[in-house]
Short mmCIF file of C-alpha atoms in Angstrom, two decimals:
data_model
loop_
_atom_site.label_atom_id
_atom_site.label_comp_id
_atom_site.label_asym_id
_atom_site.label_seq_id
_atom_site.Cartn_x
_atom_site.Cartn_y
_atom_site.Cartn_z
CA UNK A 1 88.02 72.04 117.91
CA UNK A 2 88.59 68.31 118.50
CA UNK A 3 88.52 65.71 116.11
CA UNK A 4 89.49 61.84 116.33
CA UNK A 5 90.64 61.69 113.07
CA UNK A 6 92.17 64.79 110.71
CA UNK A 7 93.14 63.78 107.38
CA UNK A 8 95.14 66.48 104.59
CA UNK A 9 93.78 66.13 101.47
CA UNK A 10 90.08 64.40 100.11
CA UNK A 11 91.53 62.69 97.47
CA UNK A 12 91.33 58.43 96.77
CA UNK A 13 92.56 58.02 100.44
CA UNK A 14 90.74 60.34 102.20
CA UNK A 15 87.33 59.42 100.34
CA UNK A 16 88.28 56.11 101.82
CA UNK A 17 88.75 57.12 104.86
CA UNK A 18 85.58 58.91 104.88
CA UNK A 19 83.73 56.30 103.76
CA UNK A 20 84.92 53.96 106.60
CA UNK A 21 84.18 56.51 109.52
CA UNK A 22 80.67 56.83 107.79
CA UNK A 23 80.37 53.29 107.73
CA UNK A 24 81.17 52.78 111.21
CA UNK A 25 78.83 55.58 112.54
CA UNK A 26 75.97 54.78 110.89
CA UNK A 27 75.87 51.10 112.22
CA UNK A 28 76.48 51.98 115.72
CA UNK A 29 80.07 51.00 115.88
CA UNK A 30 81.57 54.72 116.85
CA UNK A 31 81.39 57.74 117.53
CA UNK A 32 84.16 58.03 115.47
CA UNK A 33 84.86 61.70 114.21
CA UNK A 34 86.79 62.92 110.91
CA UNK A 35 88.09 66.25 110.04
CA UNK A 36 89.54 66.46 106.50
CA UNK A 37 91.23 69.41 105.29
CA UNK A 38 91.70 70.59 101.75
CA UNK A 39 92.10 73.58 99.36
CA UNK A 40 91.05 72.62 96.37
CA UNK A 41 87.95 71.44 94.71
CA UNK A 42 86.11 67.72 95.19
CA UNK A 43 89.16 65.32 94.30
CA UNK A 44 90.59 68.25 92.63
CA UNK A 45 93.68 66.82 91.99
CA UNK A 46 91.57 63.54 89.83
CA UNK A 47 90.33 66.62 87.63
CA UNK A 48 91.53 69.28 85.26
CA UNK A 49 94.26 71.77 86.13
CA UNK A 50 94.71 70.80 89.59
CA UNK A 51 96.94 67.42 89.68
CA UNK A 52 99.83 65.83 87.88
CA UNK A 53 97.92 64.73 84.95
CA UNK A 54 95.83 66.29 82.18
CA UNK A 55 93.06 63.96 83.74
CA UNK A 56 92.48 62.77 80.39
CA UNK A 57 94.95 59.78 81.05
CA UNK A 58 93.41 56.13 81.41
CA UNK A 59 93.91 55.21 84.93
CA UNK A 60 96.32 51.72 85.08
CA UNK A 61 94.01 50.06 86.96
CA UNK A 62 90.49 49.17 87.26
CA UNK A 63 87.85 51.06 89.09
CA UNK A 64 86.56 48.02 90.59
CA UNK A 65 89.20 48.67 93.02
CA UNK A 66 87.35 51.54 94.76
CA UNK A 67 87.14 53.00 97.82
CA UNK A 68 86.05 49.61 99.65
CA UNK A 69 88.38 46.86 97.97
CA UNK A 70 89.20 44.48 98.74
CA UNK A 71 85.89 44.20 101.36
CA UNK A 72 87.56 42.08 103.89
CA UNK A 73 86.91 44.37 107.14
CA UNK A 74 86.71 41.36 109.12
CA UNK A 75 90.61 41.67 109.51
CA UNK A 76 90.10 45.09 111.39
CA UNK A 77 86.32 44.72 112.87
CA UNK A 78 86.03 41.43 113.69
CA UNK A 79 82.73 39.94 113.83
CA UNK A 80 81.37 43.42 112.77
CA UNK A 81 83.30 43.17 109.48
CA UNK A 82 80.77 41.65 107.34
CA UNK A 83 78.21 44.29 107.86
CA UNK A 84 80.75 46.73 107.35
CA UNK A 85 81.53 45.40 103.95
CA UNK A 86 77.48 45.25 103.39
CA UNK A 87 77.79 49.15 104.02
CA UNK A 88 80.68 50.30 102.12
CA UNK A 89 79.22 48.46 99.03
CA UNK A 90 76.77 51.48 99.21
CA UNK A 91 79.44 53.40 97.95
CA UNK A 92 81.19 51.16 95.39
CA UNK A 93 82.11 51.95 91.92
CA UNK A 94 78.96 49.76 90.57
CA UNK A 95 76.99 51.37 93.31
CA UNK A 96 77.54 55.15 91.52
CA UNK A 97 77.35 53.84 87.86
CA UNK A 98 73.63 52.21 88.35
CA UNK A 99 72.60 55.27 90.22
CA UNK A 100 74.02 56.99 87.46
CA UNK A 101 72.33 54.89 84.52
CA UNK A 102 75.78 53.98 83.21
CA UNK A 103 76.84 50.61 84.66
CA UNK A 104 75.10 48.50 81.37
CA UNK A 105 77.48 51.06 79.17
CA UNK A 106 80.82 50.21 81.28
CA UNK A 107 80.43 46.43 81.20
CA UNK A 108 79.38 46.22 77.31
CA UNK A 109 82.55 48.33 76.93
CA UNK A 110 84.32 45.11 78.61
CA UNK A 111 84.67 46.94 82.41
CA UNK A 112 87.83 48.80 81.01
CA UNK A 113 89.91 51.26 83.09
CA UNK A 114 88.76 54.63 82.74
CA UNK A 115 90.04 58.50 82.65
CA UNK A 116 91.30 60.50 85.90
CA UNK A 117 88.12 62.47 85.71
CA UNK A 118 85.71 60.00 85.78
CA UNK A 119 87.37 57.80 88.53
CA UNK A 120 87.46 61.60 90.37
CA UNK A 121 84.08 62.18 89.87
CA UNK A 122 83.00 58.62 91.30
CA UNK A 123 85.61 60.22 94.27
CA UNK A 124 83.63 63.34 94.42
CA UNK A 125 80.07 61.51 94.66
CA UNK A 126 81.66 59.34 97.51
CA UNK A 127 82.86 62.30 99.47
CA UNK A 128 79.35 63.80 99.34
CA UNK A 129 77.47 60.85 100.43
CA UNK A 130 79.76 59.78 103.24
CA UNK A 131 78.87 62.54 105.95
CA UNK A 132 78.21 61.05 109.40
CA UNK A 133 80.89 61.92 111.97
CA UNK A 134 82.61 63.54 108.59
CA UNK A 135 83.68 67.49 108.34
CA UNK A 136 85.32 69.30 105.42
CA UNK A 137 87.05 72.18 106.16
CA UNK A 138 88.19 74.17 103.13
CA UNK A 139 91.74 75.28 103.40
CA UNK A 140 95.15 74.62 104.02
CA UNK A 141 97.07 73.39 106.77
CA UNK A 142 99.80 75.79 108.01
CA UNK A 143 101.30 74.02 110.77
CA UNK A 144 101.03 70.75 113.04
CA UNK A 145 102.64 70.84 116.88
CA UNK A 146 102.31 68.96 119.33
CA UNK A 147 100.10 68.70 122.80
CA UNK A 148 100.81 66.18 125.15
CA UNK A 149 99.23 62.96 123.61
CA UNK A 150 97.53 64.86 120.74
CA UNK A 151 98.04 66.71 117.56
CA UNK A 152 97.11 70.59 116.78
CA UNK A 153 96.67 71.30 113.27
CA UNK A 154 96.46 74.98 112.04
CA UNK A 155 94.92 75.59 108.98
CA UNK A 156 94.37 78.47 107.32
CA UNK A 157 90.94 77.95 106.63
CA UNK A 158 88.26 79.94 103.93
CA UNK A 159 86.19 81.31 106.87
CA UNK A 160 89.34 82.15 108.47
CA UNK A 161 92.27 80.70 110.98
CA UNK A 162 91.42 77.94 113.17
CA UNK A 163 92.98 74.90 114.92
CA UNK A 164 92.14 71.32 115.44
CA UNK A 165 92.92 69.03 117.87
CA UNK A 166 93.15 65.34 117.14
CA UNK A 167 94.46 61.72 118.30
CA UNK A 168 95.80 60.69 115.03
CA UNK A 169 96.86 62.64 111.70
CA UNK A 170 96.87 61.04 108.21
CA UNK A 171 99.14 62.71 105.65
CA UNK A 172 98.12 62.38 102.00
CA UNK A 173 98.90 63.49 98.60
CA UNK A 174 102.17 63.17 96.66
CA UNK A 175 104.49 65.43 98.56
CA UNK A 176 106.78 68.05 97.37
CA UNK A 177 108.11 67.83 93.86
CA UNK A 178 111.50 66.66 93.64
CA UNK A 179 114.13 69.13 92.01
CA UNK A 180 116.94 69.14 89.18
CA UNK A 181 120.30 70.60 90.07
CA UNK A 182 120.08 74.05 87.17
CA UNK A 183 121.13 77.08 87.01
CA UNK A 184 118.74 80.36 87.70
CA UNK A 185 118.44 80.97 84.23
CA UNK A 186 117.35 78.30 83.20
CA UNK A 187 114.22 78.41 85.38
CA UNK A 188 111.90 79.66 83.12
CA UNK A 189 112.44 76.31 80.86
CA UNK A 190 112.27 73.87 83.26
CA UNK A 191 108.67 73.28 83.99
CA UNK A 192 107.43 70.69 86.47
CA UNK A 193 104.34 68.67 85.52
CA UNK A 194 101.68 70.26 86.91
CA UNK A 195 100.79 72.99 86.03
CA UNK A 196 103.83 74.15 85.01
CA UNK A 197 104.45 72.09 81.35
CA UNK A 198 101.11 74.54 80.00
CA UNK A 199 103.92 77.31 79.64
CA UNK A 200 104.50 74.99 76.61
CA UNK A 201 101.54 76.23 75.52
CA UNK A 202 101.74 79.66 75.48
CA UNK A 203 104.91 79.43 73.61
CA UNK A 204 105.01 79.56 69.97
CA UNK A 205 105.35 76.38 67.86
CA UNK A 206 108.68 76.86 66.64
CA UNK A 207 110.30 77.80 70.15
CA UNK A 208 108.80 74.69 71.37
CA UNK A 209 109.22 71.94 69.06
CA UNK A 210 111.80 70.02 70.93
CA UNK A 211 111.05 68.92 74.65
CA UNK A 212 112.71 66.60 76.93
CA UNK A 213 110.91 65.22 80.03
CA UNK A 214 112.88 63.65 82.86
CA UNK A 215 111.19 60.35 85.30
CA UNK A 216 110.69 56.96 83.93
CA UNK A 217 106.87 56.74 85.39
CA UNK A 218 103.43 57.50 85.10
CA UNK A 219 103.65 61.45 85.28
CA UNK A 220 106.36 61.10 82.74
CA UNK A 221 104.09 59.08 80.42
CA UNK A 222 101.78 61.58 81.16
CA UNK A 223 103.85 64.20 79.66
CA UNK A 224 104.85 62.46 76.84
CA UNK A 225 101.13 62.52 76.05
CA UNK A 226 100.21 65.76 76.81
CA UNK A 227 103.09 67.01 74.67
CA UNK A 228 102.11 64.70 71.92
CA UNK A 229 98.46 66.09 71.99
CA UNK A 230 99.91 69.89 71.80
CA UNK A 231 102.59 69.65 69.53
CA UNK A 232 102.06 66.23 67.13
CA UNK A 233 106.03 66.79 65.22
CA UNK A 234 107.79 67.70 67.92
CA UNK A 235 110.72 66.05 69.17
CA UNK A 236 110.43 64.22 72.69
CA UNK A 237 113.42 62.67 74.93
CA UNK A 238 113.00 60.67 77.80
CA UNK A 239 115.75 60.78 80.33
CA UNK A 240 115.28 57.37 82.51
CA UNK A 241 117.64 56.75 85.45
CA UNK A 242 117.94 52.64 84.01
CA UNK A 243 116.38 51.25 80.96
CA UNK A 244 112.82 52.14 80.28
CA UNK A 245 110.30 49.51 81.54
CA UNK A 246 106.78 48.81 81.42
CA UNK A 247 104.75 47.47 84.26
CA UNK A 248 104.60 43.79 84.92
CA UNK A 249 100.74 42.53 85.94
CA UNK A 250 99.15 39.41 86.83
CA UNK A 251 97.04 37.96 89.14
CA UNK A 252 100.39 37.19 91.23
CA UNK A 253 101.17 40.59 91.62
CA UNK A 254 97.85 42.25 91.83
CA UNK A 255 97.37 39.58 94.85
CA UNK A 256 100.41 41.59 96.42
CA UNK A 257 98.66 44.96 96.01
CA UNK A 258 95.07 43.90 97.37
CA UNK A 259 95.88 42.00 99.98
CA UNK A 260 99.41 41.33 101.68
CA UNK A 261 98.94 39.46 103.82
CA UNK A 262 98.13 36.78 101.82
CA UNK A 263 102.07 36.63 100.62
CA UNK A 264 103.03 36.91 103.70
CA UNK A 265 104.42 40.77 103.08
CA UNK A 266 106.18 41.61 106.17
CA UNK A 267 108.13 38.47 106.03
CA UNK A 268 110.00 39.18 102.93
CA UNK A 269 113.50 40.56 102.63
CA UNK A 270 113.66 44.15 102.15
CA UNK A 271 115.79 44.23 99.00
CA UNK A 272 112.50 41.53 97.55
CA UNK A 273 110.32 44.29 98.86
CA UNK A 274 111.98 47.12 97.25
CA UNK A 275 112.73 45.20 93.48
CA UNK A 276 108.97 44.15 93.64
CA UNK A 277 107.96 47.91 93.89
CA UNK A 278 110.10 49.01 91.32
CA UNK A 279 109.76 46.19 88.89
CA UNK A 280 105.66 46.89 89.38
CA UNK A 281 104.74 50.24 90.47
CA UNK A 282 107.64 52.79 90.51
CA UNK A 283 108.71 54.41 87.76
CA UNK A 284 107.68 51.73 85.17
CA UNK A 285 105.01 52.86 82.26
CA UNK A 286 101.57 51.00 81.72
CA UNK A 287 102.35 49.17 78.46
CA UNK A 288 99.09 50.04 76.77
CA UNK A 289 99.62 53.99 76.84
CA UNK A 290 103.57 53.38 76.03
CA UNK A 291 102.57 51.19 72.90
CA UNK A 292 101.26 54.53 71.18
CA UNK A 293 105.09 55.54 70.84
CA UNK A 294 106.47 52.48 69.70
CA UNK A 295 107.17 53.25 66.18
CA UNK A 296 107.33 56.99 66.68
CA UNK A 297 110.53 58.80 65.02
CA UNK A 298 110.29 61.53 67.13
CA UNK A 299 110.48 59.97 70.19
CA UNK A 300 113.19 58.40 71.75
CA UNK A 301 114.42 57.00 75.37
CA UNK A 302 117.96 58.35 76.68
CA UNK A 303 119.33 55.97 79.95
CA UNK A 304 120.82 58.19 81.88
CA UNK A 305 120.44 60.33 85.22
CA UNK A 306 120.48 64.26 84.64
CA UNK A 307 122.74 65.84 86.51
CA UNK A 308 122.79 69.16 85.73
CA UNK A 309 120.43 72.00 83.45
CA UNK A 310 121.84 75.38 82.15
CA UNK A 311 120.63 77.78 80.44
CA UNK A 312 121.20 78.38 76.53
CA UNK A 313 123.61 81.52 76.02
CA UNK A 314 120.48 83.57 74.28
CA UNK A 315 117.44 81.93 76.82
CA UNK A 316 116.23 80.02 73.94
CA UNK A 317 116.31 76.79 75.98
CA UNK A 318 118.57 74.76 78.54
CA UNK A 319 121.32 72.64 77.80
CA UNK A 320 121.19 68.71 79.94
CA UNK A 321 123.75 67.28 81.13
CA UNK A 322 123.14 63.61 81.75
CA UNK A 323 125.39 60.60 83.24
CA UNK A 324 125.17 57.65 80.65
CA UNK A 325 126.78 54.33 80.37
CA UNK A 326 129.86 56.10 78.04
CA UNK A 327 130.62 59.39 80.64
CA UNK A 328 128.62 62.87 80.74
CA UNK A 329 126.24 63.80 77.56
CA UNK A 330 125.04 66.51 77.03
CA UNK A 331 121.22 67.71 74.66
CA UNK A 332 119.59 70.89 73.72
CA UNK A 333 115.90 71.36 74.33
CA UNK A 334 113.95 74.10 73.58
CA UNK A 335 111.42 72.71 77.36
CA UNK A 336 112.43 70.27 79.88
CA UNK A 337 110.13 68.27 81.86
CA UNK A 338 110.51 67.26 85.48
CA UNK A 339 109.01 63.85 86.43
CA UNK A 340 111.07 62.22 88.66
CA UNK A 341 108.27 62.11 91.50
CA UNK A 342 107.54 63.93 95.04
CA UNK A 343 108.92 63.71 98.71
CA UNK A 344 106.64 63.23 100.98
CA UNK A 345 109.01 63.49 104.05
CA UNK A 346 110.13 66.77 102.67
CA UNK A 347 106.34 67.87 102.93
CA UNK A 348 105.97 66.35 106.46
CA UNK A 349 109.05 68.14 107.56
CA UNK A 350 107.83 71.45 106.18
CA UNK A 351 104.58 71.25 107.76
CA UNK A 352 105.77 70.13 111.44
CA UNK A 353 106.78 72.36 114.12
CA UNK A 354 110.35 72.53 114.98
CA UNK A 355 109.84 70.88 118.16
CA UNK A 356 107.61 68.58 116.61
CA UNK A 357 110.39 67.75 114.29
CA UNK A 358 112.91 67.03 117.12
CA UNK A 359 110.04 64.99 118.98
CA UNK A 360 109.12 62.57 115.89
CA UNK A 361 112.80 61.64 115.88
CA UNK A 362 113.23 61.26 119.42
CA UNK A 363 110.25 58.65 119.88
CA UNK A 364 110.58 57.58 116.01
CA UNK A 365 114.18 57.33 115.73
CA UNK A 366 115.64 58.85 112.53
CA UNK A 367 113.03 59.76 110.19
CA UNK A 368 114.97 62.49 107.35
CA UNK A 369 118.22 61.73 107.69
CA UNK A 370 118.46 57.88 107.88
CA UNK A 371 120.97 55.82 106.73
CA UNK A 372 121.18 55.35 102.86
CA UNK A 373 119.07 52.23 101.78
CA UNK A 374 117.35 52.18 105.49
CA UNK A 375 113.53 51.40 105.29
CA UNK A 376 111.22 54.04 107.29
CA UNK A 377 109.70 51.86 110.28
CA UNK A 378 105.88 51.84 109.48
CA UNK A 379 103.02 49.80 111.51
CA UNK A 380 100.53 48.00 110.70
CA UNK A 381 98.23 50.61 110.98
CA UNK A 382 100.48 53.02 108.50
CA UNK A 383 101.38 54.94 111.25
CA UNK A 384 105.36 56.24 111.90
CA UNK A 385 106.46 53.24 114.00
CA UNK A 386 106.80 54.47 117.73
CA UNK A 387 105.48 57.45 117.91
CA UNK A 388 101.86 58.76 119.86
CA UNK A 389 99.71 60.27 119.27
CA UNK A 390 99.27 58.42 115.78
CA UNK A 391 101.06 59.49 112.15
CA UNK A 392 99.70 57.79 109.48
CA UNK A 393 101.96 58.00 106.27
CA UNK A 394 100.04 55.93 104.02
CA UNK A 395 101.96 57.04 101.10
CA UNK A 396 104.97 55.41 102.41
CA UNK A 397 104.13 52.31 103.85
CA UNK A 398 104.22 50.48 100.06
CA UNK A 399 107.93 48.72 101.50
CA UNK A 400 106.95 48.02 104.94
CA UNK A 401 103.23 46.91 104.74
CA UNK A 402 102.36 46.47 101.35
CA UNK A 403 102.67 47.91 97.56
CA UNK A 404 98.72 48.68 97.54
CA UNK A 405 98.72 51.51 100.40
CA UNK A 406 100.59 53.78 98.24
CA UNK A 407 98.15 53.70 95.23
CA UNK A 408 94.93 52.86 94.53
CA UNK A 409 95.63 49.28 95.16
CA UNK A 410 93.78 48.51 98.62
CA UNK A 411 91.72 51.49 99.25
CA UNK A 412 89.44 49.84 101.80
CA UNK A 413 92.31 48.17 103.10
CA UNK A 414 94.40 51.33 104.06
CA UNK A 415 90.68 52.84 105.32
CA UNK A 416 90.68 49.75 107.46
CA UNK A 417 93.94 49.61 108.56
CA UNK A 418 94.03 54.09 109.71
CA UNK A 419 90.08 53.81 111.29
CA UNK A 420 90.87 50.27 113.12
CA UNK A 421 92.87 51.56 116.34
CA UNK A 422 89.49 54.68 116.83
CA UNK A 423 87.33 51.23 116.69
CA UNK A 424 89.33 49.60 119.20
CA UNK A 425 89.70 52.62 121.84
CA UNK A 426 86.05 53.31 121.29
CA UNK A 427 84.87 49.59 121.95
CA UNK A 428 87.89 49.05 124.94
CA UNK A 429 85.60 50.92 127.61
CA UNK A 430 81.83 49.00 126.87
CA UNK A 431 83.46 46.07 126.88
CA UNK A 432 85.11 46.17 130.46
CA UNK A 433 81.18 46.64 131.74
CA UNK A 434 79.37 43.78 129.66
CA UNK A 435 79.36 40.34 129.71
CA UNK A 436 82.24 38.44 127.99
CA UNK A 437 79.92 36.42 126.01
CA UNK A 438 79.11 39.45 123.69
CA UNK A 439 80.39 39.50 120.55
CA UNK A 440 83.16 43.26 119.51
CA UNK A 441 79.98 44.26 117.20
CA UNK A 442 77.62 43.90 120.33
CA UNK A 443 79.91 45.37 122.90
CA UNK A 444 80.89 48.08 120.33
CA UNK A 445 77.36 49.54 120.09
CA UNK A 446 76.48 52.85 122.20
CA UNK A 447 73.26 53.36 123.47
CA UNK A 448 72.69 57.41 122.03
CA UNK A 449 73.19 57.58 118.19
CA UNK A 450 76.92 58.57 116.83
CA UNK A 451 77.68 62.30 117.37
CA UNK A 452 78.38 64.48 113.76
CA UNK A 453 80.43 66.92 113.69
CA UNK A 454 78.84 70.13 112.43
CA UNK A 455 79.62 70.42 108.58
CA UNK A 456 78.77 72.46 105.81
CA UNK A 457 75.12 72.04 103.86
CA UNK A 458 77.65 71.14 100.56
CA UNK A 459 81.18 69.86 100.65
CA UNK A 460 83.09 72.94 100.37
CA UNK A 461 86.86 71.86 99.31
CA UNK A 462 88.19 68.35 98.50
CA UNK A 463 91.11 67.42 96.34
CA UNK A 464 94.75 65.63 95.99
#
């Protein structure tokens, strides 16, 4: 089956992305045509038991910035970018709380930031609405080769094997979970944060009273409040690789995230890049949720990078050894924690053929084993610099293009940026037959209506 577009995963970015391409179709400015794949429920990893988070947590920035923010598609479309904007405000986070009957409740409240679950319902009702040219296919993708100029994408679909040809993949979702040097035996107490820090749960209360959780970021905080919520007197370490910090925000810095161009992104030095990210985004904590622990005796921070986990002699609980300031330390917990974040390449590598592997990195250049400190070369359009047919990597192109594409920063700016180059190719051929005095959103319109792909009656599997 061939697609223009096939995304993995209909989470924040791909509701954005679908959103765009059904933006696009419905004013005459495609065909465009969007396959996204996904196992899971409607932004299933926004609600319970599927993502990194209880979804209970309090998002650290405001839904405002939805799917269409900042609404400047005039960068990407030209003279057609103002009726773009007109459209994707159909789908804006004011848009579903008046159809809803709840936008007079949110602003009385003072607009504040709200839970995972709501912001993934809002992603769910956008996802459901934004159907023209868009297919869901529930399942999971197996393996992506190559063909010439195009991908093939195997997924190991619900109603069975099938495979998708397309121009131009986009890779979401956080990656695969980063690991902890340990030994075997200490497996079964070293839980990640998914789904794996319930098994604190099941355990009784005084075989899990003491519980250290490793990452100095948002999943981290996370934990520290899930544990919290379970078990109100235990005893919680945080293992940081630096000191602890919260997240610096102002209007300078949210300027970066919705729009970089407007500081110039690109121009700056990578080392400014890089400190900018980590001083606002990366493993930092939002200062409102990490004020709850301030004067909490249980709790405490320990600076220092874990180098090693074993297992207690009786399987009681793991022994950490951690590199601080004064030489190797070492703690006792009865659960450990692991937040220290995903890899993304690691997932890419996984899911690529071998000689799609060897063929990324021969048109690419290096790609997983760079040089230490090297930056990954991404485009403007968040695709893997050099290569063809198209790789978007969204997720990492916070250093290159901007600290908004790998959050929820710029939604409608990454949507902009991935859907721009399918607007160009499909307005390159009109144009070469009609008069040079037409404007791109004249030339760009076809004379038979945009072709759908077929799709189910319901949206059968969204998520991360």
């Amino acid at each position: 089956m061939d697609t223009d577009l096939l995304v993995l995963g209909a989470g924040a970015k791909g509701a954005a992305i679908a959103m765009k391409v059904h933006v696009l179709n419905t004013l005459g400015l495609g065909p465009v045509s969007l396959t996204i794949v996904e196992a899971t429920g409607p932004a299933g990893a926004w609600m319970d038991g599927n993502g990194v988070t209880s979804s209970r947590e309090v998002l650290a920035i405001s839904p405002s910035k939805d799917v269409g923010f900042p609404y400047q598609a005039r960068h990407a479309f030209a003279d057609a970018g103002e009726a773009v904007d007109r459209a994707a405000m159909e789908f804006s986070w004011q848009r579903y709380l008046v159809e809803h009957g709840r936008y007079a409740h949110w602003v009385d409240a003072g607009s504040p930031p709200v839970q995972r679950r709501v912001y993934g319902a809002y992603l769910t009702w956008v996802l459901a609405r934004a159907v023209e040219g868009v297919s869901f296919v529930n399942g999971r993708v197996a393996q992506v080769s190559l063909d010439g100029e195009r991908w093939l994408v195997d997924v190991a679909a619900a109603a069975g094997p099938c495979r998708y040809s397309c121009q131009a993949f986009v890779l979401t979702g956080p990656g695969v979970p980063h690991s902890l040097p340990h030994d075997f035996d200490a497996a079964p107490h070293l839980l990640d944060c998914d789904r794996g820090r319930m098994e604190i749960a099941r355990a009784p209360v005084a075989e899990s009273s003491d519980i250290g959780i490793v990452g100095g970021g948002e999943s981290a905080l996370s934990s520290v409040e899930f544990v919290r919520a379970l078990r109100p007197d235990a005893h919680v370490t945080i293992y940081t690789p630096g000191l602890p910090m919260s997240r610096v925000e102002s209007f300078l810095e949210n300027r970066a995230f919705s729009n970089p161009q407007e500081v110039d992104w690109s121009s700056l030095s990578l080392r400014t890049r890089t400190e900018f990210i980590a001083r606002s985004d990366r493993g930092v904590f939002g200062p409102e949720r990490v004020g709850v622990f301030a004067f909490d005796e249980r709790c405490h921070f320990a600076p220092g990078r874990v180098v090693h986990v074993a297992a207690e002699r009786d399987g009681g609980g793991v022994w950490v050894d951690y590199e601080a300031t004064g030489g190797i330390e070492r703690n006792r917990h009865d659960f450990l924690i692991n937040c220290t974040g995903f890899d993304l390449l690691e997932q890419m590598r996984l899911l690529l053929s071998y000689d799609a592997r060897a063929e990324v990195e021969r048109r690419a250049g290096p790609v997983w084993e760079r040089p230490p400190g090297s930056e990954l070369a991404i485009g403007r359009s968040l695709e893997l610099r050099g290569m063809l047919p198209r790789l978007h990597l969204p997720n990492l192109a916070g250093v290159s293009q901007g600290p908004g594409f790998a959050n929820l920063g710029s939604l409608g700016l990454l949507a902009d940026r991935v859907v721009a180059p399918l607007f160009v190719a499909q307005t390159a051929a009109p144009r070469s037959t009609q008069r040079q005095s037409e404007t791109p959103a004249t030339a760009a319109a076809p004379a038979a209506a945009p072709r759908r792909p077929a799709w189910p009656s319901r949206v059968r599997g969204h998520g991360g």
